[in-house]
Tab-separated table of C-alpha atoms and ligand atoms in Angstrom:
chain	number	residue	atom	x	y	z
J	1	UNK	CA	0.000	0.000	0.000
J	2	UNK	CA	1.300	3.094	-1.053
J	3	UNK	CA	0.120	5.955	1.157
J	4	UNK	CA	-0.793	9.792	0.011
J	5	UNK	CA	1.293	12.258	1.471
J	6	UNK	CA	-0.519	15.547	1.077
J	7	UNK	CA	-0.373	19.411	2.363
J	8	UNK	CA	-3.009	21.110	4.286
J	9	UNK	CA	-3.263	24.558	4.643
J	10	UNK	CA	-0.373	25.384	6.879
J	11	UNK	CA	-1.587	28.769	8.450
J	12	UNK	CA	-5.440	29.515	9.492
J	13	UNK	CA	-6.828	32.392	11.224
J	14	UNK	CA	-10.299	31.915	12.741
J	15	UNK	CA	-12.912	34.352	14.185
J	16	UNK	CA	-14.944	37.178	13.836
J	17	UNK	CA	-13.637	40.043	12.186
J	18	UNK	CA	-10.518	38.807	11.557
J	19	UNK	CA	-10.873	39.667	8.035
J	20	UNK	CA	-9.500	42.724	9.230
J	21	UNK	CA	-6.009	41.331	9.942
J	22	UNK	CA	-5.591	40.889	6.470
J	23	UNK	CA	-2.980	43.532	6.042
J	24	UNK	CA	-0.558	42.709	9.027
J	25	UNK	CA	-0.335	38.980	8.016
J	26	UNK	CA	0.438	39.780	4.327
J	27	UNK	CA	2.697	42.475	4.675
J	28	UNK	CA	5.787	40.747	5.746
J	29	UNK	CA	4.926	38.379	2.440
J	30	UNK	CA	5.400	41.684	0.243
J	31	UNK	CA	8.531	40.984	-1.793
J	32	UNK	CA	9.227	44.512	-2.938
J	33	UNK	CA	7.285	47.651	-4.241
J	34	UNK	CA	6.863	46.490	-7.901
J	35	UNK	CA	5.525	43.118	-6.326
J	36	UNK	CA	2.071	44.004	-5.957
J	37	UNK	CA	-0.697	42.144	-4.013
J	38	UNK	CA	-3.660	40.978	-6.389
J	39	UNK	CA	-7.136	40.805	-5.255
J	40	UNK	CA	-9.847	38.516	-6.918
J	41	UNK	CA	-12.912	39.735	-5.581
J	42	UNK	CA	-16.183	38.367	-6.340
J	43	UNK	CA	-18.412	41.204	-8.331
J	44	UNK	CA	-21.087	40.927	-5.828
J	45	UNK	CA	-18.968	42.812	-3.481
J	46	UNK	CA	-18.219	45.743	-6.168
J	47	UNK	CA	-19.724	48.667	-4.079
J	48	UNK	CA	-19.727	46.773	-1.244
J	49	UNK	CA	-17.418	49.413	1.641
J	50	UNK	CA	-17.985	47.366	4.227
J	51	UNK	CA	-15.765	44.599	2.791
J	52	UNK	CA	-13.282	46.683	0.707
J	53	UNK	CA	-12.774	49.820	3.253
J	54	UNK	CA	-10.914	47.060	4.853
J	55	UNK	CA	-8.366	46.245	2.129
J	56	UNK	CA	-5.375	48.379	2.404
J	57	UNK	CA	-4.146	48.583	-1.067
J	58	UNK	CA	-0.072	49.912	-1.201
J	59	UNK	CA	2.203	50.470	-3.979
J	60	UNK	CA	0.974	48.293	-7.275
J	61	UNK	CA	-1.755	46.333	-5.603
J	62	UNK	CA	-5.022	45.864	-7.441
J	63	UNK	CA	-8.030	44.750	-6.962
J	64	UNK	CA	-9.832	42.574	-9.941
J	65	UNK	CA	-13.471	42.038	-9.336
J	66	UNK	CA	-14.999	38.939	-11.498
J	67	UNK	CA	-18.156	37.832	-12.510
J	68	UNK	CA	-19.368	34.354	-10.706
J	69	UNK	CA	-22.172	34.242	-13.223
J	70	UNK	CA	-20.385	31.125	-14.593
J	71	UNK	CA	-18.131	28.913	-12.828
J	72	UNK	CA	-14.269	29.102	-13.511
J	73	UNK	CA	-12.798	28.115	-16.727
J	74	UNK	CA	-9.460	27.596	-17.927
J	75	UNK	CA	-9.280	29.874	-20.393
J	76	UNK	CA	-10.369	32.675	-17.581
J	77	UNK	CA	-7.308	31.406	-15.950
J	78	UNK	CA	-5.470	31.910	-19.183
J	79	UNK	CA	-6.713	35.631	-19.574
J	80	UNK	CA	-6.573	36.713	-16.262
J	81	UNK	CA	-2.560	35.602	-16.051
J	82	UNK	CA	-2.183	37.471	-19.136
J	83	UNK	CA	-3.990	40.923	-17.771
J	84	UNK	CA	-1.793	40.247	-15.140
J	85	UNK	CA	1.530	39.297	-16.366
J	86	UNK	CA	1.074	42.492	-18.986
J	87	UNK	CA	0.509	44.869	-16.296
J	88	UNK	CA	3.006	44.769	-13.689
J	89	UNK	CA	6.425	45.595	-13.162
J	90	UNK	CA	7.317	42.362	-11.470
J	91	UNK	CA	5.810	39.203	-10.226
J	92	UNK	CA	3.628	39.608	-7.935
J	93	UNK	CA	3.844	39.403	-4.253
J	94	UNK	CA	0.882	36.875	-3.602
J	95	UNK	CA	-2.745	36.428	-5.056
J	96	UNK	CA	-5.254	36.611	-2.686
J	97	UNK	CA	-9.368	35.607	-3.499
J	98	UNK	CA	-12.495	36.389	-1.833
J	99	UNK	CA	-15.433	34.917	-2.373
J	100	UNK	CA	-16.801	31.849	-2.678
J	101	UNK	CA	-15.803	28.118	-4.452
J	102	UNK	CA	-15.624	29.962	-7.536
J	103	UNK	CA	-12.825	32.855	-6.533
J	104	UNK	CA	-11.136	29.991	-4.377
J	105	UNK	CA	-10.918	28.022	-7.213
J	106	UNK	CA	-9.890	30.871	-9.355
J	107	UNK	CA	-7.189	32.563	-6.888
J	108	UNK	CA	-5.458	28.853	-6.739
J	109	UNK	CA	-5.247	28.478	-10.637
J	110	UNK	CA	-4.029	31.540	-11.104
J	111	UNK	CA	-1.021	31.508	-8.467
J	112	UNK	CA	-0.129	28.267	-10.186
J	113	UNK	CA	0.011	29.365	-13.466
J	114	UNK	CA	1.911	32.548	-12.865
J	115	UNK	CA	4.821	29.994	-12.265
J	116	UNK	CA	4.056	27.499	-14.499
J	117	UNK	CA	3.793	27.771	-18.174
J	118	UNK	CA	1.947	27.360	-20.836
J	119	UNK	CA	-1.612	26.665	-20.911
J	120	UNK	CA	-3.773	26.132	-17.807
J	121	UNK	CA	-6.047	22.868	-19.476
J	122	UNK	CA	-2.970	21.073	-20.110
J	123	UNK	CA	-2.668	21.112	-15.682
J	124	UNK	CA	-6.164	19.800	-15.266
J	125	UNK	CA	-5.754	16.402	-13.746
J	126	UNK	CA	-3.414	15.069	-10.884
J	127	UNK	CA	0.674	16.001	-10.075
J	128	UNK	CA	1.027	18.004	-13.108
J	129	UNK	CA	2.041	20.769	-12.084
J	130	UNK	CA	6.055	21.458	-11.924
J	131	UNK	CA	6.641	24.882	-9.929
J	132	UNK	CA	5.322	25.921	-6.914
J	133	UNK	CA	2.560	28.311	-7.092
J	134	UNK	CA	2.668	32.331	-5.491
J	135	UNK	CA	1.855	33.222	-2.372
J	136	UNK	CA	-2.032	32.573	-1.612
J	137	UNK	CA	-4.635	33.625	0.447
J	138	UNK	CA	-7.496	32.185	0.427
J	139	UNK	CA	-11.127	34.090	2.124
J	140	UNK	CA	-14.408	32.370	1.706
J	141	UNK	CA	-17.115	34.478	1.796
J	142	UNK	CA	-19.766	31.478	1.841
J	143	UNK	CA	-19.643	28.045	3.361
J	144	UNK	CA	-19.879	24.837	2.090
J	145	UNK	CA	-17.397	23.734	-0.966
J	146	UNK	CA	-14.561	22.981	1.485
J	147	UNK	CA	-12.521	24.589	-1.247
J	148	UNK	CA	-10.792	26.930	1.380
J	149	UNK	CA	-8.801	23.308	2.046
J	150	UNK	CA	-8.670	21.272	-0.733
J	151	UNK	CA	-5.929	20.172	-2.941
J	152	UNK	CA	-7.662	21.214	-5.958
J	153	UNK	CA	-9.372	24.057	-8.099
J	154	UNK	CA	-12.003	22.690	-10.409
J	155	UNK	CA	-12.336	24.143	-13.772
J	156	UNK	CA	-13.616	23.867	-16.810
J	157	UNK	CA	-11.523	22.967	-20.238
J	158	UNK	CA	-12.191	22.631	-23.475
J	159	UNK	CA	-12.565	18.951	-23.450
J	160	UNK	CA	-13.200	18.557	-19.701
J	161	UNK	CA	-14.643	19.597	-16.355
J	162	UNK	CA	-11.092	18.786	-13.751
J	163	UNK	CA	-9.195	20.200	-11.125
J	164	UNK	CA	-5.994	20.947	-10.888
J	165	UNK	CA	-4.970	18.294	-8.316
J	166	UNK	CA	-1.100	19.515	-6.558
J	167	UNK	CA	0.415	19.751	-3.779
J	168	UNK	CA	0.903	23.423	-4.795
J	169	UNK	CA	-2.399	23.782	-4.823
J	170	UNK	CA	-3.936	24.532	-1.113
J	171	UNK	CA	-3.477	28.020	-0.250
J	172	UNK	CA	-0.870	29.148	2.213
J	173	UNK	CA	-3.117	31.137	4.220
J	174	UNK	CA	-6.817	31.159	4.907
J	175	UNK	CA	-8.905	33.489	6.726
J	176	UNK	CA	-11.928	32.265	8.272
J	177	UNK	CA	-13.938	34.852	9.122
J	178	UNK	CA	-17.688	33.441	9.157
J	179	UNK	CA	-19.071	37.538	9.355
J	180	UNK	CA	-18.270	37.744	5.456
J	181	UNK	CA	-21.293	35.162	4.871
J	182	UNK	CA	-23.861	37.448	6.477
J	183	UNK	CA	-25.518	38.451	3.193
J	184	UNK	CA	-25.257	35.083	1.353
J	185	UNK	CA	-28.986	35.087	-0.050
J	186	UNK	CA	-30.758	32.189	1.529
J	187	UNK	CA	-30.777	29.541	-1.726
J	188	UNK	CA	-27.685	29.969	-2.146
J	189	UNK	CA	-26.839	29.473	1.662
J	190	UNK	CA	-28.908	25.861	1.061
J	191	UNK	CA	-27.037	25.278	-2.194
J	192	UNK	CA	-23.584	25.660	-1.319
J	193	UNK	CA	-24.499	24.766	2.351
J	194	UNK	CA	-25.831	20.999	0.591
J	195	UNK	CA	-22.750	20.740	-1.080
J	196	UNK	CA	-20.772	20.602	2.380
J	197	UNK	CA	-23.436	17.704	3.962
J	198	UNK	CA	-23.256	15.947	0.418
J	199	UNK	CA	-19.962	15.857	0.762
J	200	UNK	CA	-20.088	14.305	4.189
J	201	UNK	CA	-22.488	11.632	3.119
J	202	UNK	CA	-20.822	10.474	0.211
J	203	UNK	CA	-17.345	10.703	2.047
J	204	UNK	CA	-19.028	8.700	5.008
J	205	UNK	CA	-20.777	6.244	2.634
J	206	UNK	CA	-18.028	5.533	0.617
J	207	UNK	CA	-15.978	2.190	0.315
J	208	UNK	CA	-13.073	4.342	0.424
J	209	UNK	CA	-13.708	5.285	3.688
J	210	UNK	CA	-11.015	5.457	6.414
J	211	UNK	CA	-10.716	6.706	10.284
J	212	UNK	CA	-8.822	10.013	9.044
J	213	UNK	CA	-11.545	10.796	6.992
J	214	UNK	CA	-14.527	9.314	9.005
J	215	UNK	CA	-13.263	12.141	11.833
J	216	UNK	CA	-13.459	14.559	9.582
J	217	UNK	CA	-16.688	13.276	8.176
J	218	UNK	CA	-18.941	12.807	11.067
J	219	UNK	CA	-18.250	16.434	12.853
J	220	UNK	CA	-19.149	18.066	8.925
J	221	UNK	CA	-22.278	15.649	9.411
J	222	UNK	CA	-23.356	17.025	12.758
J	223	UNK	CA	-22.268	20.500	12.179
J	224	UNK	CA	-25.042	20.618	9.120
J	225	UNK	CA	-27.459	18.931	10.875
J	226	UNK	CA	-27.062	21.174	13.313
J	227	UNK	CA	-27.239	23.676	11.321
J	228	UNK	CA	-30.164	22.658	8.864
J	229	UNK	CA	-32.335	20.513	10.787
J	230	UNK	CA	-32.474	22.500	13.998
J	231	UNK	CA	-33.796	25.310	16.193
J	232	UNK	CA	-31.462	26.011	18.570
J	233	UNK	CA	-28.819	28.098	16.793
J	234	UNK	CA	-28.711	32.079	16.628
J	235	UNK	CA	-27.597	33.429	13.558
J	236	UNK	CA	-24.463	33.953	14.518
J	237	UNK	CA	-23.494	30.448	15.589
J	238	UNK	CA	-25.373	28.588	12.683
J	239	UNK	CA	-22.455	31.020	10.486
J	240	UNK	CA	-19.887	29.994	12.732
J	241	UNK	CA	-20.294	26.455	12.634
J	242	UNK	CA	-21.457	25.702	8.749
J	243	UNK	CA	-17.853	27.381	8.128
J	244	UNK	CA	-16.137	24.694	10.288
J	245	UNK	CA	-18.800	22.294	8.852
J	246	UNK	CA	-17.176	23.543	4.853
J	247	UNK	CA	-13.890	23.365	6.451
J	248	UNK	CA	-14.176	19.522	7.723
J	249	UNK	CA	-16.018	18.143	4.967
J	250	UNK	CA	-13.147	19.336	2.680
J	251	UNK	CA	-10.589	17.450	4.982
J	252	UNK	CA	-12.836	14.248	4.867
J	253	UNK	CA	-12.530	13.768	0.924
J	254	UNK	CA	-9.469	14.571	0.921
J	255	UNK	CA	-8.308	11.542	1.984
J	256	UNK	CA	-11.419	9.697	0.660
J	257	UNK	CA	-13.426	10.557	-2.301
J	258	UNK	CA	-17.136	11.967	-3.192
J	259	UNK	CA	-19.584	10.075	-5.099
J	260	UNK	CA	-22.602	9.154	-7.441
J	261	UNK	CA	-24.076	12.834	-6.863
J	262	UNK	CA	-21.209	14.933	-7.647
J	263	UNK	CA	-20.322	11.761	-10.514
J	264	UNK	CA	-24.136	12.759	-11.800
J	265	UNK	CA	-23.503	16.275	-11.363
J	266	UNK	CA	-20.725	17.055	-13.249
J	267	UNK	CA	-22.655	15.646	-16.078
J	268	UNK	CA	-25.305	17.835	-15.488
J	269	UNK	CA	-22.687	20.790	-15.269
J	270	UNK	CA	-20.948	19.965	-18.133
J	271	UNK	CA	-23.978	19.603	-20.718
J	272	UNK	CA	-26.465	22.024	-18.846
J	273	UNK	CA	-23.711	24.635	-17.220
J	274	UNK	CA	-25.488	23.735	-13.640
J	275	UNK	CA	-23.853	24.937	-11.342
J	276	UNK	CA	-22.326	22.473	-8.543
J	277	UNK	CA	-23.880	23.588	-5.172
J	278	UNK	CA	-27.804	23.475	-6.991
J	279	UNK	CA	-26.237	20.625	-9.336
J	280	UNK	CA	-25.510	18.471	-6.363
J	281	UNK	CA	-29.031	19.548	-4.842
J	282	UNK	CA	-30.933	18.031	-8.019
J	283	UNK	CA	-29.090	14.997	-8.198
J	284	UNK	CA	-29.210	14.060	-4.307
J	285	UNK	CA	-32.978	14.509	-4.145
J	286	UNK	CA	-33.029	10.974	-6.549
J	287	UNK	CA	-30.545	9.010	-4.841
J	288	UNK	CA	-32.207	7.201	-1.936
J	289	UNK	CA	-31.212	4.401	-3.649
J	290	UNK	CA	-28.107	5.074	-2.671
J	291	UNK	CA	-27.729	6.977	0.122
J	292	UNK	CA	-30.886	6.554	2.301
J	293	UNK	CA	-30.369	8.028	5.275
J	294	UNK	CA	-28.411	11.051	3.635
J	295	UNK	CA	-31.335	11.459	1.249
J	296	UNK	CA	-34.019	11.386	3.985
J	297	UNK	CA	-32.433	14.439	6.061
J	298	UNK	CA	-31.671	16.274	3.094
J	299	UNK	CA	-35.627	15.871	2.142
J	300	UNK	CA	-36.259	17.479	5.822
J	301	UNK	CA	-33.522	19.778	5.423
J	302	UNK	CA	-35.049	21.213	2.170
J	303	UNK	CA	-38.545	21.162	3.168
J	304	UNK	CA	-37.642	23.326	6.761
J	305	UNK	CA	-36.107	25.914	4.222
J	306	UNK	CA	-39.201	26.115	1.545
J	307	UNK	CA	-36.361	25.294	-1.073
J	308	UNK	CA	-37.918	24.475	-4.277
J	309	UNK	CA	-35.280	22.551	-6.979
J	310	UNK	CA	-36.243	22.209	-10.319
J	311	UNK	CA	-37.944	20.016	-12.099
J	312	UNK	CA	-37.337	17.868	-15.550
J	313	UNK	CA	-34.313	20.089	-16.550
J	314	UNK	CA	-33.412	17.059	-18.919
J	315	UNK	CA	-36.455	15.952	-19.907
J	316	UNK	CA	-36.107	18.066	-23.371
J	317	UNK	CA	-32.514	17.365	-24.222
J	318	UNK	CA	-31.762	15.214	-27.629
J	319	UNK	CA	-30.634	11.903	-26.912
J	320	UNK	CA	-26.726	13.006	-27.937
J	321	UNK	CA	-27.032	15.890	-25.264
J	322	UNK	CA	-28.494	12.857	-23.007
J	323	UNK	CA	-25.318	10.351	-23.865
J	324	UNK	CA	-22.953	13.039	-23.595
J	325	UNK	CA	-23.946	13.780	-19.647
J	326	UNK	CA	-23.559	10.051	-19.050
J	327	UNK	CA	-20.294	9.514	-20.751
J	328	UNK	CA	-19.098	12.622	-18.697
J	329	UNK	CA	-20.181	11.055	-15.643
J	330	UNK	CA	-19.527	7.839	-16.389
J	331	UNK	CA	-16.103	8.833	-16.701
J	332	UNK	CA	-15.857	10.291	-12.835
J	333	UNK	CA	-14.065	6.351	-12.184
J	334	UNK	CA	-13.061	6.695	-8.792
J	335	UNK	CA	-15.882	8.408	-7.720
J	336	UNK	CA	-18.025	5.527	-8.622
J	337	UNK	CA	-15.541	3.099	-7.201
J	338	UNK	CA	-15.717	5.172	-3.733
J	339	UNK	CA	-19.761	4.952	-4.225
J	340	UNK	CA	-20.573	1.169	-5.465
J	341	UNK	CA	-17.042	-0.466	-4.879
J	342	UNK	CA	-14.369	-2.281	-6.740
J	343	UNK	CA	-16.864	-3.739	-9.354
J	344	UNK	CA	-19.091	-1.014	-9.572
J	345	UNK	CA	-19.661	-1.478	-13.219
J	346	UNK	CA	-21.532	-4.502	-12.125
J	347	UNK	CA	-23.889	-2.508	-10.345
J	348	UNK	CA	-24.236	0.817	-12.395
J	349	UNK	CA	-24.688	0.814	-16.357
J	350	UNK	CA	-24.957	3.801	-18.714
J	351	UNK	CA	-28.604	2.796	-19.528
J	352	UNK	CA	-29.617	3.040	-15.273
J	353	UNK	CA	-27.656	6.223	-15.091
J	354	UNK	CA	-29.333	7.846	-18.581
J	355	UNK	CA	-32.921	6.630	-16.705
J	356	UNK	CA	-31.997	8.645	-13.568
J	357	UNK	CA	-30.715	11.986	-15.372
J	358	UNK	CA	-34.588	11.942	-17.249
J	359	UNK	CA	-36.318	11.716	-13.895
J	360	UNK	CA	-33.915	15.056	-12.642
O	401	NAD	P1	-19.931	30.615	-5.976
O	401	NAD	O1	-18.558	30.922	-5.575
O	401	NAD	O2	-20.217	30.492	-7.441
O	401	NAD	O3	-20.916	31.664	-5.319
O	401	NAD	C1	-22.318	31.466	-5.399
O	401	NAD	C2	-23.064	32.777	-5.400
O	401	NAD	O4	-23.021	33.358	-4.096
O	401	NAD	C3	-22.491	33.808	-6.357
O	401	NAD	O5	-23.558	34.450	-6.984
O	401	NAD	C4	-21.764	34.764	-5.423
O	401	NAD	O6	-21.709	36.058	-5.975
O	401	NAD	C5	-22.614	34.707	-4.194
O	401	NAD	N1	-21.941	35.072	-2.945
O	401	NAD	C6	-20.813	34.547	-2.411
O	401	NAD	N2	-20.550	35.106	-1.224
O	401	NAD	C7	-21.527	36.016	-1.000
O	401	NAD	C8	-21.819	36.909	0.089
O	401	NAD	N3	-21.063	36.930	1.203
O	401	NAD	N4	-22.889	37.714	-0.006
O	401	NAD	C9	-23.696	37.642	-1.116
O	401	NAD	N5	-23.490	36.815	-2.144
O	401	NAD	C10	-22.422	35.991	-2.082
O	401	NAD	O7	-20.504	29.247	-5.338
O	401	NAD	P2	-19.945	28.151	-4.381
O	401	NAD	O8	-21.068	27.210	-4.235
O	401	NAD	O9	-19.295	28.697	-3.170
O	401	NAD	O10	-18.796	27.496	-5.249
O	401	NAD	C11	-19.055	26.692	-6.364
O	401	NAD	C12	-17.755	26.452	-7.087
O	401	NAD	O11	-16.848	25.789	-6.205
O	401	NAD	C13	-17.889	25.569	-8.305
O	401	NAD	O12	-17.152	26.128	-9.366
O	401	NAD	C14	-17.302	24.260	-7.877
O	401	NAD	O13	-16.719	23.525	-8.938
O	401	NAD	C15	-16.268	24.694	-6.891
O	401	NAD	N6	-15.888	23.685	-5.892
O	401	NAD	C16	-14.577	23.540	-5.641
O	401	NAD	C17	-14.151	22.626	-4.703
O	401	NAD	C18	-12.694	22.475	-4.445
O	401	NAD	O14	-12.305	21.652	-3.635
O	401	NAD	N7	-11.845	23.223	-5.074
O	401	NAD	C19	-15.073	21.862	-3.992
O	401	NAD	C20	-16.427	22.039	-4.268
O	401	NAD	C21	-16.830	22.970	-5.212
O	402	ZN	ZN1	-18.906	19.434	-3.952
């Protein structure tokens, strides 16, 4: 057995407010005045002074606000290195992103391809990736993806929806500052919220499963029910904890895997452009099959919230449309193997899985 040996984040600052400590941790990071500090800042928070007032920028730094209206692609990657690259005097000092799995995801990708060349598609996959990345910070702004600790930004390419799996991938700093989710409107909250307990269900369901990653596993498991099925939180602590809930469900599958509803819903993504938090949603709502228990609570869970999902998204889509989302998840291997076992093929065919996408 050969064992992974993989990075976590090495520093993480955790509380209320501490958003505004931003400055004093970077600062000693600054290389030099033509190294600027670049800011990827979700859009939503464009006029937003409550946020920005507290972002101190010196010398070259800049802020970049982008668009989440579609999740991250590889050619974004591509452009925004290039704006980058073309604009300042010298590498920069670090990359920081704020926002949610999409800026994450973006803020990694692009501190690994301002050391790395060539194109960023041609890094999607695993241990690619030759030079370590700049300097990153990493700031969630909503909770749920785990992406604030993961070894990988997930993007898509011209031939495929993949992550950039390295071990210069995690960020080198993360601030965890659950006050920066207080205007999350409340779908989304569900949504990406789902994605976190999905990701506990599938880690904690999975034959891949192992104590590290049961740990892990079971307090993301509580923390959402916790925070979904119950009563007894204020505001303030149901923040608190679904950010440590994000946080531990990103450390379970890391040494684990997810399964058949993030295998069904990158299909869904990849033909439909769903994105992944309401993705997962759709495809979890049809797996009792599967997952049971997971299923039941999420029913509750969405109920409690008045969350309505859409219906019969695929019920118009030509058959090639149709074979294309099941080839695409078909593909997700070891997701399936984590799900069904060794010989899941035995108990999942492409005919089953095209019969559950025209139910979704
Ligand atoms: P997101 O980043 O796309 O954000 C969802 C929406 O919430 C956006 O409209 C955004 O503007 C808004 N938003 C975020 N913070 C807000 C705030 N504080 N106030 C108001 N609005 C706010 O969604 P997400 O669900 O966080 O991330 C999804 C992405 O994460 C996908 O691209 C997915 O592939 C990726 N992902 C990555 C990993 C990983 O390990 N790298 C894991 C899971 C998902
Ligand atoms: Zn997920």
């Amino acid at each position: 057995m050969n064992y992974k040996n993989f990075p976590m984040v090495p520093r993480v600052i955790f509380g209320r407010g501490s958003f505004n400590q931003l400055n004093e941790i970077i600062s000693p990071i600054r290389l030099n005045m033509n190294a600027p500090f670049i800011y990827l800042i979700d859009d939503v928070f464009k006029s937003n002074s409550w946020l920005t007032s507290r972002i101190s920028l010196s010398y070259d730094d800049r802020i970049i606000y982008i668009s989440t209206e579609e999740e991250p692609k590889t050619i974004q990657v591509d452009n925004l290195v290039e704006e980058i690259i073309l604009s300042v005097k010298e590498r920069p000092s670090g990359i920081i992103g704020i926002g949610g799995g999409s800026i994450l995801d973006l803020a990694k990708a692009v501190s690994i391809m301002l050391t790395n060349e060539g194109e960023t598609h041609s890094y999607q996959g695993w241990d690619l990736v030759k030079n370590p990345a700049l300097y990153h910070v990493g700031i969630p702004t909503i909770s749920g993806t785990g992406a604030e600790v993961s070894r990988t930004t997930v993007l898509t390419g011209p031939k495929k929806k993949l992550g950039i799996n390295s071990d210069y991938t995690p960020f080198n700093q993360v601030i965890l500052d659950p006050e920066l989710t207080k205007n999350v409107p409340k779908d989304q909250w569900f949504f990406t919220g789902m994605d976190c307990f999905i990701h506990s269900v599938e880690s904690l369901q999975g034959s891949y499963l192992n104590a590290f990653s049961k740990s892990y596993g079971d307090m993301a498991y509580n923390l959402c029910k916790e925070v979904f099925l119950e009563d007894t939180l204020s505001t303030i602590e149901a923040q608190d904890k679904l950010m440590m809930a994000s946080w531990h469900g990103g450390m379970s599958i890391a040494y684990s895997q997810v399964g058949v509803a993030h295998a069904m819903s990158y299909g869904l993504s990849y033909v439909l452009g769903t994105k992944h938090g309401i993705g997962n949603c759709i495809v979890f709502d049809h797996l009792e099959e599967f997952y049971p228990e997971g299923v039941r609570l999420f029913k509750i869970m969405k109920e409690k919230h008045n969350i309505e999902l859409p219906q019969g998204i695929c019920a118009h889509l030509s058959d090639e449309d149709l074979d294309t989302m099941v080839s695409i998840s078909w593909a997700m291997e070891p997701l399936w193997e984590n799900a069904l076992g060794n010989n899941w093929k035995k108990k999942i065919s492409p005919k089953q899985l095209k019969t559950m996408y025209l139910k979704m």
